Short mmCIF file of C-alpha atoms in Angstrom, two decimals:
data_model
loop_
_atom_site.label_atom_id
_atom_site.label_comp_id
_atom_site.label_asym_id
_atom_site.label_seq_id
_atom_site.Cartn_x
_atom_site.Cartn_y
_atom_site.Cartn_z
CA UNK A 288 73.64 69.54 69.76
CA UNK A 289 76.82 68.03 71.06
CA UNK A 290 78.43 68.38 74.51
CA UNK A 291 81.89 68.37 75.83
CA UNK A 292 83.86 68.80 79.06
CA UNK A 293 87.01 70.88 79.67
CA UNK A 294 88.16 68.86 81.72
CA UNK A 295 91.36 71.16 82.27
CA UNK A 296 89.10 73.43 84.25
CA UNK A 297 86.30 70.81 85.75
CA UNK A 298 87.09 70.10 89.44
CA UNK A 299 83.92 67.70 90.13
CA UNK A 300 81.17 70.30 91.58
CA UNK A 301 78.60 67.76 89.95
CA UNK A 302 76.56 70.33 88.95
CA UNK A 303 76.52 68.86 85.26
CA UNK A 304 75.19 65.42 86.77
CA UNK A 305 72.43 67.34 88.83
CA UNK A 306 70.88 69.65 86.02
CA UNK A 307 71.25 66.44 83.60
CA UNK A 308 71.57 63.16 85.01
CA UNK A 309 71.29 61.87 81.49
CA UNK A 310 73.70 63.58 80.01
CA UNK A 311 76.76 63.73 82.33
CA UNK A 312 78.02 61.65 85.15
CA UNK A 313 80.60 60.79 87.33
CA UNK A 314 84.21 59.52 86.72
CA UNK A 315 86.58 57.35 89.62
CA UNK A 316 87.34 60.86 91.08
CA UNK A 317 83.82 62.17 90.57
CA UNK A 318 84.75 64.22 87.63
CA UNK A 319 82.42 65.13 85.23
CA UNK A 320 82.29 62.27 82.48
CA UNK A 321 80.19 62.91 79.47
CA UNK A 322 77.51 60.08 78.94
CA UNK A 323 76.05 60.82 75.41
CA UNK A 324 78.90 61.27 72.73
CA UNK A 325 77.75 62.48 69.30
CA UNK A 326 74.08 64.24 68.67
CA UNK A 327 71.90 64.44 71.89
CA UNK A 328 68.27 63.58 71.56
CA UNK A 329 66.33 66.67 70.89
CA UNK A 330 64.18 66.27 74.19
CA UNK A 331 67.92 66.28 76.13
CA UNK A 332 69.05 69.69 74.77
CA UNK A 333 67.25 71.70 77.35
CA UNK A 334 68.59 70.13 80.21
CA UNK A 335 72.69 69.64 78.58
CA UNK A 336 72.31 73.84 78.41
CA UNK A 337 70.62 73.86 81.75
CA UNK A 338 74.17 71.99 82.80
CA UNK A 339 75.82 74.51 81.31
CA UNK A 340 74.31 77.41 83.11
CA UNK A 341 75.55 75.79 86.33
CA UNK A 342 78.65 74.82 85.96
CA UNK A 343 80.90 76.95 88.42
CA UNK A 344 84.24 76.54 86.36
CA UNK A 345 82.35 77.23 83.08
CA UNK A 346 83.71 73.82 81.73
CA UNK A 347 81.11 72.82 79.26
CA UNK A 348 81.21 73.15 75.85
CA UNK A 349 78.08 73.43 74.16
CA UNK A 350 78.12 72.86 70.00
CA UNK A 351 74.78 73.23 67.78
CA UNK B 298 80.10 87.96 128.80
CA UNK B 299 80.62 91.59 128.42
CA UNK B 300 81.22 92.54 125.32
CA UNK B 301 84.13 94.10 125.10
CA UNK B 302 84.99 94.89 121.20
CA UNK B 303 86.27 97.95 119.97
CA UNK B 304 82.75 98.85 117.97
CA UNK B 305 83.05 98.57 114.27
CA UNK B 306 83.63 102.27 112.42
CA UNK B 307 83.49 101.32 109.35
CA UNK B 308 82.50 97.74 107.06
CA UNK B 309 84.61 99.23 104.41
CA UNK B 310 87.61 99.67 106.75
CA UNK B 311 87.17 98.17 109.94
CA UNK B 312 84.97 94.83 109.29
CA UNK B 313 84.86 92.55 112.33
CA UNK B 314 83.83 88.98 111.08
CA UNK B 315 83.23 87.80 115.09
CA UNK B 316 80.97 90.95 115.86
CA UNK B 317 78.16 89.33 117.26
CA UNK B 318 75.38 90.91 115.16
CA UNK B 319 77.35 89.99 112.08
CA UNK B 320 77.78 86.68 113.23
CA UNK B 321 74.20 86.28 113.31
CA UNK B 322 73.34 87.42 110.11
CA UNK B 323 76.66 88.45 108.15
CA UNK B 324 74.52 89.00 104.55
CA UNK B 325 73.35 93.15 104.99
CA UNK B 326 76.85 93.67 105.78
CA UNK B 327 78.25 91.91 102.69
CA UNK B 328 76.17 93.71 100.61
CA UNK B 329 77.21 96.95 101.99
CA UNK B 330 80.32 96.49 101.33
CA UNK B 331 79.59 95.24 98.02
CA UNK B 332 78.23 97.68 96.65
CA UNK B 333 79.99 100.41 97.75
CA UNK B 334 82.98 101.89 95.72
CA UNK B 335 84.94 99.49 97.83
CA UNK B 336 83.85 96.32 97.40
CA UNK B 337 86.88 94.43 98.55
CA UNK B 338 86.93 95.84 102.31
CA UNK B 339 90.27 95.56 104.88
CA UNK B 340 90.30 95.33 108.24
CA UNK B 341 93.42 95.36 110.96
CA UNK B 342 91.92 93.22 113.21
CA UNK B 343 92.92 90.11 114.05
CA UNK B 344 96.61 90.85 112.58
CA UNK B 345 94.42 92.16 109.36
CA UNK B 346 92.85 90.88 106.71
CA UNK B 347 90.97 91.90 102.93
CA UNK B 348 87.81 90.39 102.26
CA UNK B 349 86.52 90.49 98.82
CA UNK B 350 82.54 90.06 98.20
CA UNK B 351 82.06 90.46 94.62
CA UNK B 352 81.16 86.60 92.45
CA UNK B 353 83.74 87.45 90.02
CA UNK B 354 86.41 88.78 92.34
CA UNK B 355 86.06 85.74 94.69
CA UNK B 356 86.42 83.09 91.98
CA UNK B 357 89.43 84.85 90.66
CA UNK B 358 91.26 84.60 93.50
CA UNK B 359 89.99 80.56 94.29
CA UNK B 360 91.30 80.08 90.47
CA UNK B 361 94.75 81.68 90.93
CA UNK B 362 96.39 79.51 93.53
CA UNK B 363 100.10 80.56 92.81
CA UNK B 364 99.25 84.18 94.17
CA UNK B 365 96.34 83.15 96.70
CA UNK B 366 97.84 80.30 98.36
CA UNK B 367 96.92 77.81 100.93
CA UNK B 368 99.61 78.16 103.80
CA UNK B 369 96.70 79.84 106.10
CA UNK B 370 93.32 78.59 105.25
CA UNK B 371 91.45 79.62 108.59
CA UNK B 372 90.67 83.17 108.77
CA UNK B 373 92.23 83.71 111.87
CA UNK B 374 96.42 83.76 112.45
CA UNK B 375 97.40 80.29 114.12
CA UNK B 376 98.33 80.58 117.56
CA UNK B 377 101.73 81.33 117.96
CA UNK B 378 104.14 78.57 117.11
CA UNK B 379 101.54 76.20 116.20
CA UNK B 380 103.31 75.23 113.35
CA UNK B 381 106.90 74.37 114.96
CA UNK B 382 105.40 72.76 117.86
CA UNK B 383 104.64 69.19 118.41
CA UNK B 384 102.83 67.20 115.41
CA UNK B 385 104.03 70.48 113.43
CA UNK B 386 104.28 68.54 109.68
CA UNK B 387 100.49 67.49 110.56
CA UNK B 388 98.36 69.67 108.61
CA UNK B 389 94.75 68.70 106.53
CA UNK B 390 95.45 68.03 102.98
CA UNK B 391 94.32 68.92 100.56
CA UNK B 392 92.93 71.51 102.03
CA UNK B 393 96.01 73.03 103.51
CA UNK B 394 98.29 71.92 100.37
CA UNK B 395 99.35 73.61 97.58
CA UNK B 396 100.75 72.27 94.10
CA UNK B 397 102.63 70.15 93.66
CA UNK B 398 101.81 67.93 96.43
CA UNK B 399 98.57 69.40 96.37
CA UNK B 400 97.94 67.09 93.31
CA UNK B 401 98.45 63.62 94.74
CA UNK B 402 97.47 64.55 98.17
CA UNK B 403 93.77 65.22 96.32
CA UNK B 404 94.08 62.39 94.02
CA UNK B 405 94.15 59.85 96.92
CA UNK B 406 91.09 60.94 98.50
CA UNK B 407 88.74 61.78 95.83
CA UNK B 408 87.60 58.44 94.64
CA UNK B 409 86.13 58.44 98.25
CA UNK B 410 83.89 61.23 97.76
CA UNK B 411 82.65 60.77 94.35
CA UNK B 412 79.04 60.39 94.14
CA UNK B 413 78.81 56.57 92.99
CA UNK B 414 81.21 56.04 96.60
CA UNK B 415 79.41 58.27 98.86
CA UNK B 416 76.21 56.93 97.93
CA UNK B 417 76.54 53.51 99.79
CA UNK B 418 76.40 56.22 102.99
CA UNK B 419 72.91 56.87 102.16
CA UNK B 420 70.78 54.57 104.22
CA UNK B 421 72.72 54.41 107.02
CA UNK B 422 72.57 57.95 107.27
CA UNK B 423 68.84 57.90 107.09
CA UNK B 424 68.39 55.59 109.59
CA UNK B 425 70.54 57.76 112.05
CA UNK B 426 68.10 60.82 111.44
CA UNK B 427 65.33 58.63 111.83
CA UNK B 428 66.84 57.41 115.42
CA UNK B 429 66.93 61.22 116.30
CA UNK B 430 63.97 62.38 115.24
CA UNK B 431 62.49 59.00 117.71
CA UNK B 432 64.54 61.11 120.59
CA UNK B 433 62.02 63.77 120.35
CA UNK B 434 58.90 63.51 118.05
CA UNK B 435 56.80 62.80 120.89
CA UNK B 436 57.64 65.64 122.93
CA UNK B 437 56.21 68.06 120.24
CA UNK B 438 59.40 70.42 120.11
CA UNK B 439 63.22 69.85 119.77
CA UNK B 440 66.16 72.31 118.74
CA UNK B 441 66.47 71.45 115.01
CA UNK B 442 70.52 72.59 115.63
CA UNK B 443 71.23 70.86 118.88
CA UNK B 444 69.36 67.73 118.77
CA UNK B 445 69.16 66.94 115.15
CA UNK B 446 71.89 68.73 112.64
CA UNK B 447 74.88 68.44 115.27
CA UNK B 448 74.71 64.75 115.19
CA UNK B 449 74.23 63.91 111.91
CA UNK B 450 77.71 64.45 110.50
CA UNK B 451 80.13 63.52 113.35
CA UNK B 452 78.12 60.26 112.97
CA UNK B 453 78.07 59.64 109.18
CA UNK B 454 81.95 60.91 109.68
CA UNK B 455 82.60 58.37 112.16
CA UNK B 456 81.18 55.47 110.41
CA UNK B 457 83.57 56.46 107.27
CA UNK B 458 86.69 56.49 109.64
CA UNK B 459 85.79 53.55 111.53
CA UNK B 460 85.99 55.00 114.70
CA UNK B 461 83.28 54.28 117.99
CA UNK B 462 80.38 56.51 117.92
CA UNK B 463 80.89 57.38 121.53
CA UNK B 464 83.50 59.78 120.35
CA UNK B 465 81.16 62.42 119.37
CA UNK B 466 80.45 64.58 121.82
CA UNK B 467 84.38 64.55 121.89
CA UNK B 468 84.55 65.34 118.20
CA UNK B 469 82.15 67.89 118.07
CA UNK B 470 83.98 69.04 121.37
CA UNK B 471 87.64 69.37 119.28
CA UNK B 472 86.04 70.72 116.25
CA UNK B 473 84.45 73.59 118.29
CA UNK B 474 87.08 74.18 119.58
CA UNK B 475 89.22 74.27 116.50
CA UNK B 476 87.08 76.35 114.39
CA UNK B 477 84.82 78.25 116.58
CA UNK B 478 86.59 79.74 119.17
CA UNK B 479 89.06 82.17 117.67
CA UNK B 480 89.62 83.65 120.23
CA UNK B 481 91.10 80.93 123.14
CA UNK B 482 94.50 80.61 121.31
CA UNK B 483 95.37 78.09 124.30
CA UNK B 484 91.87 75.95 123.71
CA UNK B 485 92.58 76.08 119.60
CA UNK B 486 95.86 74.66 120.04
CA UNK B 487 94.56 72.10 122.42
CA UNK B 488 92.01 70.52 120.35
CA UNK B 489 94.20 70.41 117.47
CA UNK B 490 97.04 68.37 119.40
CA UNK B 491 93.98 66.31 120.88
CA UNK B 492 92.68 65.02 117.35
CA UNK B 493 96.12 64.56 115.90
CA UNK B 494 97.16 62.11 119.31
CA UNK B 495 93.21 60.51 118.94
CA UNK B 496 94.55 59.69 115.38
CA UNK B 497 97.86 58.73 116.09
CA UNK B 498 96.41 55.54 118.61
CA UNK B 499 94.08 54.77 116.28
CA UNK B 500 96.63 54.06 113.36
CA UNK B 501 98.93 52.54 116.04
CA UNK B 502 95.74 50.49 116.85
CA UNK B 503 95.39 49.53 113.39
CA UNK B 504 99.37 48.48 113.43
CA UNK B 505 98.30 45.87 115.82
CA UNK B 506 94.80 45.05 114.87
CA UNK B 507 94.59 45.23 111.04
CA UNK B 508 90.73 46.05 109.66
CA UNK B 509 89.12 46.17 106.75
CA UNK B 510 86.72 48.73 105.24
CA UNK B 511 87.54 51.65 107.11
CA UNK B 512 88.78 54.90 106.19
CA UNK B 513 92.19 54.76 108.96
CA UNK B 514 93.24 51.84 107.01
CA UNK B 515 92.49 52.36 103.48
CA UNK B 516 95.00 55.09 103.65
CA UNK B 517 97.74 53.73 105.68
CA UNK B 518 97.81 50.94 102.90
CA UNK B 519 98.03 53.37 100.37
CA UNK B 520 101.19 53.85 98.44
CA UNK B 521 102.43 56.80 95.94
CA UNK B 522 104.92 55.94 93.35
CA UNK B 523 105.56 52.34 95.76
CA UNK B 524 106.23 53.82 98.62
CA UNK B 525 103.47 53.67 101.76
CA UNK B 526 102.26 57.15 102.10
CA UNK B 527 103.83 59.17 104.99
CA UNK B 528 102.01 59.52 108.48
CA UNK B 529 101.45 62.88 108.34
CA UNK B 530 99.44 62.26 105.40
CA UNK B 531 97.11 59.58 106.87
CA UNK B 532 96.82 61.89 110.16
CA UNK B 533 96.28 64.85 107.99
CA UNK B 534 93.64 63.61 106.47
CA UNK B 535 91.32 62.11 109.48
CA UNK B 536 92.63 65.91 110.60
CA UNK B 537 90.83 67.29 107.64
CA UNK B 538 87.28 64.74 107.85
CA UNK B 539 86.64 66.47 111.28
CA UNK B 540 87.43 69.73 110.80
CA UNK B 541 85.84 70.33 107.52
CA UNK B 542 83.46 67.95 107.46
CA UNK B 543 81.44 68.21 111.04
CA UNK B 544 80.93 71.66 111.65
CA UNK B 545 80.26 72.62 108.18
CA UNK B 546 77.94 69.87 107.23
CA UNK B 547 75.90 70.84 110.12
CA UNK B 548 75.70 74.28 110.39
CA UNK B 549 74.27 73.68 106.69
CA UNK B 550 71.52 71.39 107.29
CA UNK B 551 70.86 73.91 110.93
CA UNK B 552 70.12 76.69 108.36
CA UNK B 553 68.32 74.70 106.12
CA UNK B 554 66.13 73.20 109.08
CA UNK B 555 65.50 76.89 110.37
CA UNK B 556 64.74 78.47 106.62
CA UNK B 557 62.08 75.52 106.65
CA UNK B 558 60.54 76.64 109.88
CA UNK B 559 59.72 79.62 108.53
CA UNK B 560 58.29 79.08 105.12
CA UNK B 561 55.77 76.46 104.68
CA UNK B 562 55.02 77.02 101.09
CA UNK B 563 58.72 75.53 100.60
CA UNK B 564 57.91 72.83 102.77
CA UNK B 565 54.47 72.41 100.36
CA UNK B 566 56.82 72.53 97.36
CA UNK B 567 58.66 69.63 98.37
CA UNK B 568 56.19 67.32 99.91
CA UNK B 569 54.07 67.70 96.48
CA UNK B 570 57.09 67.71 93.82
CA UNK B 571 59.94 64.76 93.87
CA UNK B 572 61.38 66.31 91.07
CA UNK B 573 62.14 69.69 92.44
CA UNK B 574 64.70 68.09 95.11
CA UNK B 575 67.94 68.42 93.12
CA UNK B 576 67.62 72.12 92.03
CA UNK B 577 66.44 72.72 95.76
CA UNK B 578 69.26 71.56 97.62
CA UNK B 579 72.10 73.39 95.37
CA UNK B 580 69.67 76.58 96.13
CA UNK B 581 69.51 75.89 99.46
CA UNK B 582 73.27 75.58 99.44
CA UNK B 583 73.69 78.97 97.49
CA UNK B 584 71.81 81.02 100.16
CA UNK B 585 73.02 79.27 103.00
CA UNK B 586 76.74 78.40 102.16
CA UNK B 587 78.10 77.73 105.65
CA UNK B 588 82.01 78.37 104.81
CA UNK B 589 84.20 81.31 104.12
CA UNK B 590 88.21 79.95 104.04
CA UNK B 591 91.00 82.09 104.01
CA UNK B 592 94.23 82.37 101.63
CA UNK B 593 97.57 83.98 102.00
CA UNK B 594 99.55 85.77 99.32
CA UNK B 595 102.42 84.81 98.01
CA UNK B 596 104.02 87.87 96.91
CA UNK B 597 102.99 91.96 96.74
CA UNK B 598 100.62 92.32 94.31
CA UNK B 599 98.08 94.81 93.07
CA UNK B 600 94.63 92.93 93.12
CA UNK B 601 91.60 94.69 91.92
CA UNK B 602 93.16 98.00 92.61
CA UNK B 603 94.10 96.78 96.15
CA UNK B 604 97.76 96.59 97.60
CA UNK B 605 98.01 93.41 98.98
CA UNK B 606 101.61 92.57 100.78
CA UNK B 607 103.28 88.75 100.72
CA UNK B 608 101.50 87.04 103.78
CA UNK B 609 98.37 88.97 103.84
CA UNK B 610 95.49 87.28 104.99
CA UNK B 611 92.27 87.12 102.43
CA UNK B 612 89.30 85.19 103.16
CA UNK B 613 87.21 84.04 100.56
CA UNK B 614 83.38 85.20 101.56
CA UNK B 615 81.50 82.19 99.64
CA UNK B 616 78.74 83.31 101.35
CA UNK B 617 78.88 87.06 100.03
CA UNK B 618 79.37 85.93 96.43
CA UNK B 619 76.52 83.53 96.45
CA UNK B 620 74.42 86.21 97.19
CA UNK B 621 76.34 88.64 94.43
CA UNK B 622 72.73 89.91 92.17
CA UNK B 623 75.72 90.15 89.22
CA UNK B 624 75.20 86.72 89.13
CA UNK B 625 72.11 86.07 90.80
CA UNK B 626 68.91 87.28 89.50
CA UNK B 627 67.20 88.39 93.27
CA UNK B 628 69.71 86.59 95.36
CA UNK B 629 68.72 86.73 98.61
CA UNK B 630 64.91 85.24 97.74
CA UNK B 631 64.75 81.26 98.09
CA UNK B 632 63.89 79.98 94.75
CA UNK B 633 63.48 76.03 94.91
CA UNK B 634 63.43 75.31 90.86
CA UNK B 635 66.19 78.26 89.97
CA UNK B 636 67.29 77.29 86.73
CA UNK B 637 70.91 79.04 86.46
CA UNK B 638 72.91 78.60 89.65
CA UNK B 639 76.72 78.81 89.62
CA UNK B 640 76.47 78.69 93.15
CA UNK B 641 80.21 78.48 94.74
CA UNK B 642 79.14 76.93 97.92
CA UNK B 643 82.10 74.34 97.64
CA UNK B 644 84.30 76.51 96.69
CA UNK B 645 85.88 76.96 93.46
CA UNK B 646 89.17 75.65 91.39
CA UNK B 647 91.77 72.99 92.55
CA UNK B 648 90.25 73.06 96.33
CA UNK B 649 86.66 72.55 95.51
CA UNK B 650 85.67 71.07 98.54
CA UNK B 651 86.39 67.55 98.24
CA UNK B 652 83.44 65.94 100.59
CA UNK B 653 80.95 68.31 98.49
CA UNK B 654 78.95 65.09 97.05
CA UNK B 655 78.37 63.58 101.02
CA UNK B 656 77.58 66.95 101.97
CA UNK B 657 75.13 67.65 99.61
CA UNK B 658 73.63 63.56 100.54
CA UNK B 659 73.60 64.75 104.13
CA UNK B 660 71.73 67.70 103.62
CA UNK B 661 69.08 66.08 101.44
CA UNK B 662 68.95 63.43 103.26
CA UNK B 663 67.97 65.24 106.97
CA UNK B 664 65.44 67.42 105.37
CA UNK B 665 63.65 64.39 103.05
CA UNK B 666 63.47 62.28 106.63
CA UNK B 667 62.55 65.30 109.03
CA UNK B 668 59.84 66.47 106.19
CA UNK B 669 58.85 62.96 105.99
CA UNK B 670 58.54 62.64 110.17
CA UNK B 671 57.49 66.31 110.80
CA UNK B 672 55.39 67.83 108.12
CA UNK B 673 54.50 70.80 109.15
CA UNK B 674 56.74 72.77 112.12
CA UNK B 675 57.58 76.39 112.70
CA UNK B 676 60.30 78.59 115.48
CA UNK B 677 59.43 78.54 119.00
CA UNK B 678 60.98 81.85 118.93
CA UNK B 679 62.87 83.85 116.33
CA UNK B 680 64.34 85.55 118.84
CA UNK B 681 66.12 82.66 120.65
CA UNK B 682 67.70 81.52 117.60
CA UNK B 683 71.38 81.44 118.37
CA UNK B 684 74.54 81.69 115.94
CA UNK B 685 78.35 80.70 114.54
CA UNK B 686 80.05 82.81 112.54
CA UNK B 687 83.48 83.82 111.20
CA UNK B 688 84.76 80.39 109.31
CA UNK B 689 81.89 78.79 109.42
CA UNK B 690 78.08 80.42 109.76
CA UNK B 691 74.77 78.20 111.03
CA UNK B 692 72.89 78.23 113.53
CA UNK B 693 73.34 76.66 117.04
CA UNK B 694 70.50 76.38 118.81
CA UNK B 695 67.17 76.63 116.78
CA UNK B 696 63.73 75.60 118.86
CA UNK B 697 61.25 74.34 116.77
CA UNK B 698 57.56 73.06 117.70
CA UNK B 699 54.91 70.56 115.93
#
């Protein structure tokens, strides 16, 4: 599994960083900023989708 | 006070946001109107307005700014020739702005807020709760509202600014009377002039007497494309810190403080499980999202099958769509570990709320150290419990014992 950000439509709600500290973070203007590039490690999957389910703008792209 | 509003016919048709049963608890009205065949209601009062409770239609209109703009963001008219009168150009960007200046006028001020910058606020904001919890922990009862939330932004707010802590009784005073009394047309436009001239001597001040680390003077030196960003903009934005950063802030961590008093398994929850904190405070935030803004539109359109006319008034009921069960699987329970939670507290789009990351610190942080102080504490009286409403919903006086 691989994540991404649209970052046309993220507007820094965080709510990436909160469900999954490990995968996303913050950039300078507390954007979301993708920490893992490439596969994630199994054990992260649950919480990358768990991101994705509360994301506001809907601005996370999940691949398998 | 006698109350002397026409009473309300209809939510549907005749919705009165300040209708003090409303203001006290605004969410079985919401959901009447959402799920009725109507579920973007319209009201003339208060020189009209729609208000849309649905998730999906709220987001919609926070994503198309073009149509929805931000020329009126309270959800009350201005009083009348606010904006040609003195310290007119002064508004609160970014909240007030719209593209294209909205762009750079949020650009400037977001590094501020992101969560690696806010989080240097953290201890000092502890240690404040901690001095006003002291105030009263030996006298076995305080109002959560009065003596502990009210204080706890002005004062983090302050600190960021770099302006005395004496001022906020003041503050709190303005923002009051900015944002909760609708009504007093001659009292709104007061406090408005009084923080924009409180501003204005403090960057005159700063003219004089040049500091480091605060706020004030960060963005006087600030330049755009090389030039020094105009006053308005550095007034705007110390504009903007108190208005949307006091009351809100604190009506949030009121209603958290008074869910708390009622429901000690929550309380349980948290003392026992570190881990649960995160997903707890964005629920917490869901049910109790303090703010509802307002937007004008642009031109007549047709929205959701609803005429709306160039400079109608809409106001964006975060509060109703948080509690939307299209999106919310049993929306109106507390659920401390909810997994899927899209919650729209902040807002949505370009105008998510830009202090959203200290907010959220705030919150976490008053209930960790009250928890931590006062384990176990419940209402002195339910019944006592008093209310704001209309922009911005929390409670204002909430008794508690221990």
């Amino acid at each position: 599994m691989k994540v991404s950000v649209d970052m046309g439509s993220c507007h820094g709600h965080q709510m990436c960083a909160i469900a999954a500290p490990e995968v996303f973070g913050s950039d300078e203007l507390g954007n979301a900023k993708v920490l893992i590039e490439g596969d994630l490690p199994t054990e992260l999957e649950g919480k990358a989708r768990r991101a994705e389910a509360n994301c506001p703008e809907r601005a996370i792209i999940i691949s398998e | 006070m006698t109350d002397t509003r026409k009473p309300v016919e209809s939510m549907l048709t005749d919705y009165d946001i300040f209708e003090p049963s409303f203001v006290a608890n605004p969410y079985p009205g919401y959901s009447e109107i959402r799920e009725s065949e109507c579920p973007i209601a319209r009201t003339e009062r208060y020189e009209g307005s729609w208000l849309p409770t649905r998730y999906e239609d709220v987001v919609a209109l926070a994503q198309e700014y073009e149509i929805f703009t931000s020329r009126g963001i309270l959800v009350m008219p201005p009083p009348p020739g606010q904006a040609e009168g003195a310290y007119g150009g002064v508004a609160a960007p970014p909240i007030t702005s719209d593209p294209p200046d909205h762009h750079w006028h949020r650009r400037l001020i977001l590094p501020v807020f992101a969560p690696q910058a806010v989080a240097k606020y953290e201890q000092s904001t502890r240690d404040l709760c901690n001095a006003l919890i002291d105030e009263f922990i030996d006298k076995g009862t305080a109002d959560a509202a009065a003596d502990y939330a009210q204080h706890i932004p002005v004062r983090v707010i302050s600190n960021m600014l770099g302006v005395p802590l004496d001022m906020e009784e003041t503050f709190t005073g303005w923002v009051r009377g900015v944002l909760e009394n609708m009504h007093d047309m001659e009292l709104r436009k007061r406090s408005r002039l009084a923080i924009i001239e409180y501003f204005l001597a403090q960057v005159e001040d700063r003219k004089t007497n040049p500091r480091e680390n605060d706020l004030i003077s960060e963005l006087m030196n600030t330049e755009v494309e090389g030039k020094k960003v105009p006053i308005e903009y550095v007034l705007g934005v110390c504009n903007l810190m108190l208005v949307a950063g006091i009351d809100t802030t604190w009506s949030a961590i009121g209603s958290v403080m008074w869910h708390m008093a009622q429901h000690p398994e929550h309380r349980k929850q948290l003392r026992e499980n570190d881990d649960l904190w995160p997903t707890a405070i964005e629920e917490l935030l869901r049910v109790y999202a303090p703010v509802t803004m307002a937007r004008i539109v642009d031109r007549d359109i047709e929205f959701q099958g609803c005429p709306m006319k160039a400079g109608d008034r809409v106001l964006m009921a975060f509060p109703a769509a948080n509690r939307d069960p299209r999106q919310f699987e049993n929306p109106d329970e507390v659920i401390l570990d909810r997994e899927h939670n899209r919650h729209v507290a902040f807002g949505s789009g370009i105008h998510r709320c830009a202090g959203s990351n200290l907010a959220r610190l705030e919150v976490r942080v008053a209930l960790q150290t009250w928890l931590k102080r006062i384990p176990e504490f419940e209402l002195v009286d339910p019944a006592t419990v008093t209310w704001a409403g209309g922009q911005v919903h929390g409670p204002r006086s909430c008794m508690v014992k221990f």
